[in-house]
Each structure stands twice: as C-alpha cells, then as structure tokens.
Tab-separated table of C-alpha atoms and ligand atoms in Angstrom:
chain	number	residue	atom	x	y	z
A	1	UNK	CA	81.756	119.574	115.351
A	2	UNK	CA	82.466	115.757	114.258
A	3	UNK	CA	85.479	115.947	111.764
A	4	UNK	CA	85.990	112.121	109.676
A	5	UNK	CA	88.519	111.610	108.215
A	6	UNK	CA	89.209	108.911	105.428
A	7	UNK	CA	92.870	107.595	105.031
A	8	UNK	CA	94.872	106.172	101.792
A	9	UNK	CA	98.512	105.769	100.843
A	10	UNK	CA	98.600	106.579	97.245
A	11	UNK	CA	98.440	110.010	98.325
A	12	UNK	CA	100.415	110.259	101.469
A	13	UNK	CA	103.584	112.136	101.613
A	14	UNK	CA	106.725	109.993	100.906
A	15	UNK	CA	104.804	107.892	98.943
A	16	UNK	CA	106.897	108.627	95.005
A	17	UNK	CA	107.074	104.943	93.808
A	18	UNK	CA	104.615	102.063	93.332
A	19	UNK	CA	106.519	99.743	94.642
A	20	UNK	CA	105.896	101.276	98.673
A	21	UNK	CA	101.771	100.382	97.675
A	22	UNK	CA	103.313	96.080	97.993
A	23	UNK	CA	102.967	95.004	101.400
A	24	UNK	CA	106.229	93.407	103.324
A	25	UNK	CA	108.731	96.078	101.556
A	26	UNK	CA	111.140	97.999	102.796
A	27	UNK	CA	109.242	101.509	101.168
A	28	UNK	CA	105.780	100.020	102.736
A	29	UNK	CA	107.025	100.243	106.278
A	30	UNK	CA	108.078	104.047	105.274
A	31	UNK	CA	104.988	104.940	103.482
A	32	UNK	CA	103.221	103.330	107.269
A	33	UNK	CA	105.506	106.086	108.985
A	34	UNK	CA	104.740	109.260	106.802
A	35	UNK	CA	100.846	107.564	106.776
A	36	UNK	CA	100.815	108.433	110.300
A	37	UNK	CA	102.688	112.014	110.083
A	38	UNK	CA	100.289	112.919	107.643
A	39	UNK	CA	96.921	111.902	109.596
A	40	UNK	CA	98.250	112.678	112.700
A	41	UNK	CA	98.944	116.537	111.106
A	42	UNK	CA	95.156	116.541	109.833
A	43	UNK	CA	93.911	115.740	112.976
A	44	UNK	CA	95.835	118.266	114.810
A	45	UNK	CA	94.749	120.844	112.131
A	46	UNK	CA	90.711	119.509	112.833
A	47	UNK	CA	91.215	120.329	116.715
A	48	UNK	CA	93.080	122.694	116.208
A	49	UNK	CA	90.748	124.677	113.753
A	50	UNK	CA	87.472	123.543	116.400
A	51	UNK	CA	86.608	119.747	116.086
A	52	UNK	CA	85.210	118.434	119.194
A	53	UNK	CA	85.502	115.060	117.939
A	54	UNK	CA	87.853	113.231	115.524
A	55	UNK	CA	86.983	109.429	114.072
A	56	UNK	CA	89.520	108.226	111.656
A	57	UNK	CA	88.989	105.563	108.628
A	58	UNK	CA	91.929	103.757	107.225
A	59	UNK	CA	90.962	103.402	104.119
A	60	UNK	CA	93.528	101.840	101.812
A	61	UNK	CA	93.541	97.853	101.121
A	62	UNK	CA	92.447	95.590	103.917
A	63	UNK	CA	92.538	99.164	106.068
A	64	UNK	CA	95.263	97.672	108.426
A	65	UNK	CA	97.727	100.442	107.380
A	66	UNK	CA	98.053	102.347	110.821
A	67	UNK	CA	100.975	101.328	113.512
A	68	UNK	CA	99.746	100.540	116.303
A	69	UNK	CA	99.254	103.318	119.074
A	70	UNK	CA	100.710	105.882	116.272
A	71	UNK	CA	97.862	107.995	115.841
A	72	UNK	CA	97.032	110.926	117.714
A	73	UNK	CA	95.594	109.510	121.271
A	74	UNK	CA	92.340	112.100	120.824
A	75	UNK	CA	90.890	110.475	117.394
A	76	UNK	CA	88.873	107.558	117.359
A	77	UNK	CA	89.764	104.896	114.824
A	78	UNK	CA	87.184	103.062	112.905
A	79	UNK	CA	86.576	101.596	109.740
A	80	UNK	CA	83.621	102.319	107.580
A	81	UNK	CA	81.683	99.141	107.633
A	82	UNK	CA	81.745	99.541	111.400
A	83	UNK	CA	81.288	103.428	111.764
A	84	UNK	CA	77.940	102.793	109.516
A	85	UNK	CA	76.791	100.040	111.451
A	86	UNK	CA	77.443	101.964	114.804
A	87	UNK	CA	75.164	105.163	112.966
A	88	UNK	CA	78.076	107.546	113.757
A	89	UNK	CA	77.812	108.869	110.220
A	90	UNK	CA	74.855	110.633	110.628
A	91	UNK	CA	76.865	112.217	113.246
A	92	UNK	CA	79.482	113.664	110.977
A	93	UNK	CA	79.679	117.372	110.421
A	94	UNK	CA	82.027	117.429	107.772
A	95	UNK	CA	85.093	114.699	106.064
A	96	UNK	CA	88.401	115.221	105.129
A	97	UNK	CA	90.533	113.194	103.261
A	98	UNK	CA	94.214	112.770	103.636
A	99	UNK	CA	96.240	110.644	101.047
A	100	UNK	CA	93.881	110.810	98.293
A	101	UNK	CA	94.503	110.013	94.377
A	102	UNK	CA	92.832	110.813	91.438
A	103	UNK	CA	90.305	109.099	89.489
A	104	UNK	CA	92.021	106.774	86.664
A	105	UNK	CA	92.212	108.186	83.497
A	106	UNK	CA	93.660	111.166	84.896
A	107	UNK	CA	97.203	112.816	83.195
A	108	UNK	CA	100.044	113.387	85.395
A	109	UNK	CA	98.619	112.223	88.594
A	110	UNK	CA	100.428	109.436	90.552
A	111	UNK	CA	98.851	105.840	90.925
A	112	UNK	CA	94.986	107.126	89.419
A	113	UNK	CA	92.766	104.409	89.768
A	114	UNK	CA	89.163	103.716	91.448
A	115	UNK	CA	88.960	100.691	93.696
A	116	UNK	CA	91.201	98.741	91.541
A	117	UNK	CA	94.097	99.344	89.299
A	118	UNK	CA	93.855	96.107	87.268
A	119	UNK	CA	90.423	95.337	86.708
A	120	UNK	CA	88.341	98.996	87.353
A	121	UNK	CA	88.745	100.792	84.034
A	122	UNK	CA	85.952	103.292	84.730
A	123	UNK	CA	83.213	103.927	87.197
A	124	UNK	CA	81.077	106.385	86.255
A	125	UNK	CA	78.400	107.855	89.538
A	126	UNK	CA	74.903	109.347	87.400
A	127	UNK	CA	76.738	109.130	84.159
A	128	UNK	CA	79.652	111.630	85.920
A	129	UNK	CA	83.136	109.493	85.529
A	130	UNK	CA	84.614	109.562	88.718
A	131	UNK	CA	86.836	107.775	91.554
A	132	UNK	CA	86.905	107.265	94.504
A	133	UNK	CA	86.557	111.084	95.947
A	134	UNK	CA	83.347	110.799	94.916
A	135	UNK	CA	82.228	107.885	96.118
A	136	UNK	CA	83.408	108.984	99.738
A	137	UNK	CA	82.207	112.262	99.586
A	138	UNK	CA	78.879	110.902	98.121
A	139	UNK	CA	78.366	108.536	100.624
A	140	UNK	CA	78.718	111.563	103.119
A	141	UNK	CA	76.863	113.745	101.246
A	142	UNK	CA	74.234	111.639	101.193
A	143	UNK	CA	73.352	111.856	105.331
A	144	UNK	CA	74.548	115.981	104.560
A	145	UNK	CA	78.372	116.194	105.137
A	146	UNK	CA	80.609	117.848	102.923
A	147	UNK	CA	83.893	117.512	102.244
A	148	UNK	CA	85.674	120.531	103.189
A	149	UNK	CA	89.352	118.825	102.801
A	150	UNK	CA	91.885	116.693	100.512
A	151	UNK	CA	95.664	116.098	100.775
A	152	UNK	CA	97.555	113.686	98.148
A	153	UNK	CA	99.395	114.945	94.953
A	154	UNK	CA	98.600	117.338	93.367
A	155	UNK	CA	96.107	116.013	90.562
A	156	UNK	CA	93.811	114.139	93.149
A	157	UNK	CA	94.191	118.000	94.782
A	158	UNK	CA	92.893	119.349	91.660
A	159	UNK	CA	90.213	116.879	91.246
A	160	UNK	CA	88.985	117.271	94.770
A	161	UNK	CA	88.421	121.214	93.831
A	162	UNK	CA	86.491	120.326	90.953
A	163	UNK	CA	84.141	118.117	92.568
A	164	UNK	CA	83.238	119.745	95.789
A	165	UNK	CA	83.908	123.250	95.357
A	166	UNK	CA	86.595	125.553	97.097
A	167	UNK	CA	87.737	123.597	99.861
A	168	UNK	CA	91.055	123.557	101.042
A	169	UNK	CA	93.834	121.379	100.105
A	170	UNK	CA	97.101	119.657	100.854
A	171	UNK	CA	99.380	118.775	97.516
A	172	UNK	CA	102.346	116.807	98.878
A	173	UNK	CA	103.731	115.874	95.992
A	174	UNK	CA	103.752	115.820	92.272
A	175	UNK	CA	103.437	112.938	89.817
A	176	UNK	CA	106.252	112.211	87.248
A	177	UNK	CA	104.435	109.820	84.960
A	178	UNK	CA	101.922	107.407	86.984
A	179	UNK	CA	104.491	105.584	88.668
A	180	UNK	CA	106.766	107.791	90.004
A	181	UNK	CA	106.426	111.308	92.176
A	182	UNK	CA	108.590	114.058	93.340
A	183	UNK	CA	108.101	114.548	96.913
A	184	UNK	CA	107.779	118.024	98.644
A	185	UNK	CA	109.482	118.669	101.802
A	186	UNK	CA	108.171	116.662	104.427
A	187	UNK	CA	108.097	119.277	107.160
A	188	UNK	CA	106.291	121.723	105.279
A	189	UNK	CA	103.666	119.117	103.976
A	190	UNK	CA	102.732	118.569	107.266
A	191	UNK	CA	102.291	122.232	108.451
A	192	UNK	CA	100.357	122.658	105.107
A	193	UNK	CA	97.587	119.352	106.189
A	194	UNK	CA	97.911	120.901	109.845
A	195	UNK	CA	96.957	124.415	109.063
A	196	UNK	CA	94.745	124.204	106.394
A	197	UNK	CA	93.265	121.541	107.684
A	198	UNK	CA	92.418	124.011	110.549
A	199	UNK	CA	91.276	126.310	107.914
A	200	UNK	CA	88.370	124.197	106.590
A	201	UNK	CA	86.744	123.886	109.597
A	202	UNK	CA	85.367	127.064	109.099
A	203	UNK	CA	84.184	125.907	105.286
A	204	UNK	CA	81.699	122.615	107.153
A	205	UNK	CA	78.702	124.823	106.920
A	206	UNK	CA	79.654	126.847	103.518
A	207	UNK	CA	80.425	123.776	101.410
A	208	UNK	CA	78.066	122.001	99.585
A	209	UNK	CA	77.349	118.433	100.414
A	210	UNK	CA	78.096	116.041	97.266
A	211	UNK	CA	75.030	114.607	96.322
A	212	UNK	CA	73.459	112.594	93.821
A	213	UNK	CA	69.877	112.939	92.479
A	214	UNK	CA	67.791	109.398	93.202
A	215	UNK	CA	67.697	107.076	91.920
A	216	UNK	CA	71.208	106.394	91.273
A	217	UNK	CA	72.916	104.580	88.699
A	218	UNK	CA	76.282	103.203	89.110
A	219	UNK	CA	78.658	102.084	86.127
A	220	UNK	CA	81.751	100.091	85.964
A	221	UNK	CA	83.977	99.847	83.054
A	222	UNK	CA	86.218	96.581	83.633
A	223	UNK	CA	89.486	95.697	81.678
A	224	UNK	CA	88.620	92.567	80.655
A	225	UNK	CA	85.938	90.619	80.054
A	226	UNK	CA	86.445	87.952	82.724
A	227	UNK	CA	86.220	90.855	85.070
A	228	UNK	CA	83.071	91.501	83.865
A	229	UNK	CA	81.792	88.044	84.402
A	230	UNK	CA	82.147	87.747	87.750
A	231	UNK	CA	80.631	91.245	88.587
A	232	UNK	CA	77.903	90.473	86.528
A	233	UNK	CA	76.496	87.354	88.708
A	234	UNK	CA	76.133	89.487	91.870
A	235	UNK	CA	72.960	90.632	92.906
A	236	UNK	CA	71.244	93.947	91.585
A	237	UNK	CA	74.145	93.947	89.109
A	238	UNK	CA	73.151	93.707	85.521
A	239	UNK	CA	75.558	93.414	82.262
A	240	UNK	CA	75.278	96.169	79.605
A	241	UNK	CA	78.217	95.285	77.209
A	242	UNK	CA	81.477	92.282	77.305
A	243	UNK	CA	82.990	94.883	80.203
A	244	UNK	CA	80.065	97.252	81.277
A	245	UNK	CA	77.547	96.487	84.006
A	246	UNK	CA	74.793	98.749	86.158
A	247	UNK	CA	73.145	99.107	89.185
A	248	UNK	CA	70.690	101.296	90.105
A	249	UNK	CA	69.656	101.392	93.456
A	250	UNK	CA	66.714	103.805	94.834
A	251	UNK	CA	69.485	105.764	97.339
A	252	UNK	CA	72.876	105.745	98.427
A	253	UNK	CA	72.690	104.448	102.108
A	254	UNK	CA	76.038	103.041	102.956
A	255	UNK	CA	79.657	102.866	101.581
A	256	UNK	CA	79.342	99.931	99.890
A	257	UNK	CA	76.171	100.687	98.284
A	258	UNK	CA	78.394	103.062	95.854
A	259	UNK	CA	80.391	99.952	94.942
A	260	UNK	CA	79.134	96.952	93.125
B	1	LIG	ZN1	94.648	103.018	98.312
C-alpha cells in the first residue's frame, strides 16, 4: 500500500495567526516545527495502520517548508511536478492530507482561500465551487486514488467530509474569524493525525475516488480585473467576463492541469 501525502501550513497545528504564513518571522520558524510534528505523526499513523511505502509532498508556497532531515527517515520526499514526471502517481493507493484549509468563501474557517488569497476569488471544478481539496484529490482521483484523510481546522475538516465521503479526520484547531485560530493541545493533535491516520488505511479500498466527468471545465473567479488580464493571455485559457476565464481540457492528467 503506497500512502501520499500532501503538506500545507494553513492547516498545521500551531498555526492561529496569519502572520506565521510570512516567511523570515519568528511564528514561521514555529509553524516549520509543528509542520514537521504534524507530518511526521501522519506518517507514523500510515505505517503504522499498513503502508508499505510513504512519499511526502510539501505543498505550501515554493514547497521548501520542511527542515532539513526533520521528517520521518522512512518517507520519501517529493514534490508533485517531480512525483508526476517520475509516474509514481499511478502508484498511489490512497492520499492524505495534513494541514489543509478550506475553500475561500467558507465561514469560520481560518485562512480559506484556493491557490491565492489576493487574486483567486473563486475556482469552480465542473461548475462545483471548490479549493484546493479538490483539486488534489481530483488529480488523484483521476489515476483512482482516494482520499481517505485530512487534518487542518476544523472547517477544511468539514469540507474534506463533504467532498470525499466518510474519511477520517484530524481538526487541530478552530478558526476565530479568518485570521486568527484557537489551537488544540498539541500532544493530543498529534495522537489524533497518528491514530486516525492509521485508521484510514483500512478506508483506501472503501472510499470513492474523486472524480470528474470529461471533459472538464475549470473556472476562476479573480478579484480584479488586472488579474484577469494576465490569466487570460495564457494558452487554452479563454475570458468569459472582466474577472472570469475557462478552460476546458479533454482530462485531468497532471496537477497543474487543474490550475490555469
Ligand atoms: Zn498553503
């Protein structure tokens, strides 16, 4: 069983403020340290629960998140561009993801957004509004791995239920406003990733993979028409409205094909 899981920080335990998402602060370097606790507790939970194998994407910003030589010696980290280059996601039984958010839009979750906070207004998958769950578990879903487990706060929690069934879940914390979050006690946020991250092991051959019916149409809702612009002139891209534009593509093949 090939377990992948796909990293972000909006979602990670000891992550409450938005000020620990700037890089070269004080609360980055802590949100790097509870980052690792975090992953390092899923992929304990993944062996744990029967993974034979355990790849790892950091997945928030420029994916350069991880400290060096932090994370468990017996996963394998790679990022996505690579991993689909290499093929190894047709190898993957089932994802996970740890750190997750919720789609923006979304009431008393901390730091919702898709892709980006300032320009991404919506992105819609098949006309279903969505973030960036989705995309991941689409892209996934699309070579027939499910997602059989989310940790972040407890909206992206929630959404992850919604979109890909009864899986199991980590909440870590709970959003107070968008900006803000109480955080739950470390110790026991990390038994809860490890353990029922174990758990959904067990769900990789119950749960539904995510998928889309083909073609597919992609929409993006920017904030501003200048945003819009510049999306607009890339290829296979075409401009609905001052902030809309589509693409349709014939299948979802890799990560980026979810994107623009
Ligand atoms: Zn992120």
């Amino acid at each position: 069983m090939h377990i992948h899981i796909i990293t972000d920080l909006e979602g990670i335990s000891g992550v409450t403020d938005i000020s620990q998402i700037d890089y070269d602060t004080d609360g980055y370097e802590y949100a790097r340290i509870r980052l690792m606790a975090d992953v390092n507790a899923a992929v304990r939970g993944a062996f744990n629960g029967g993974a034979d194998t355990v790849t790892v994407t950091d997945g928030h910003g420029r994916g350069k998140n991880f400290i060096d030589g932090a994370l468990d010696k017996r996963a394998v980290n790679i990022n996505l561009i690579e991993l689909y280059k290499q093929g190894i996601h047709k190898q993957v039984d089932a994802v996970m993801f740890v750190g997750t958010h919720a789609m923006p839009g979304t009431i008393g979750a901390f730091l919702d957004h898709v892709q980006s906070s300032v320009s991404w207004y919506n992105y819609y998958l098949n006309g279903i509004r969505c973030g960036e769950l989705v995309q991941g578990g689409a892209f996934f879903g699309s070579y027939g791995a499910p997602v059989i487990f989310a940790s972040g706060d407890e909206a992206a929690c929630s959404e992850a239920k919604h979109f890909f069934g009864d899986i199991q879940v980590a909440a870590v914390k709970r959003a107070i406003g968008r900006n803000k979050a109480e955080a739950y006690d470390f110790d026991l946020c990390e038994k809860i990733i490890e353990s029922n991250a174990a758990a959904a092991i067990s769900l990789a051959d119950k749960i539904k993979p995510y998928t889309v019916s083909k073609p597919v149409e992609i929409i993006v809702d920017f904030t501003r028409t200048d945003y819009c612009d510049r999306a607009a002139e890339r290829p296979g891209v075409e401009r609905v409205d001052a902030r809309r534009v589509i693409k349709r593509i014939p299948e979802i093949t890799d990560y980026l094909s979810v994107l623009l």
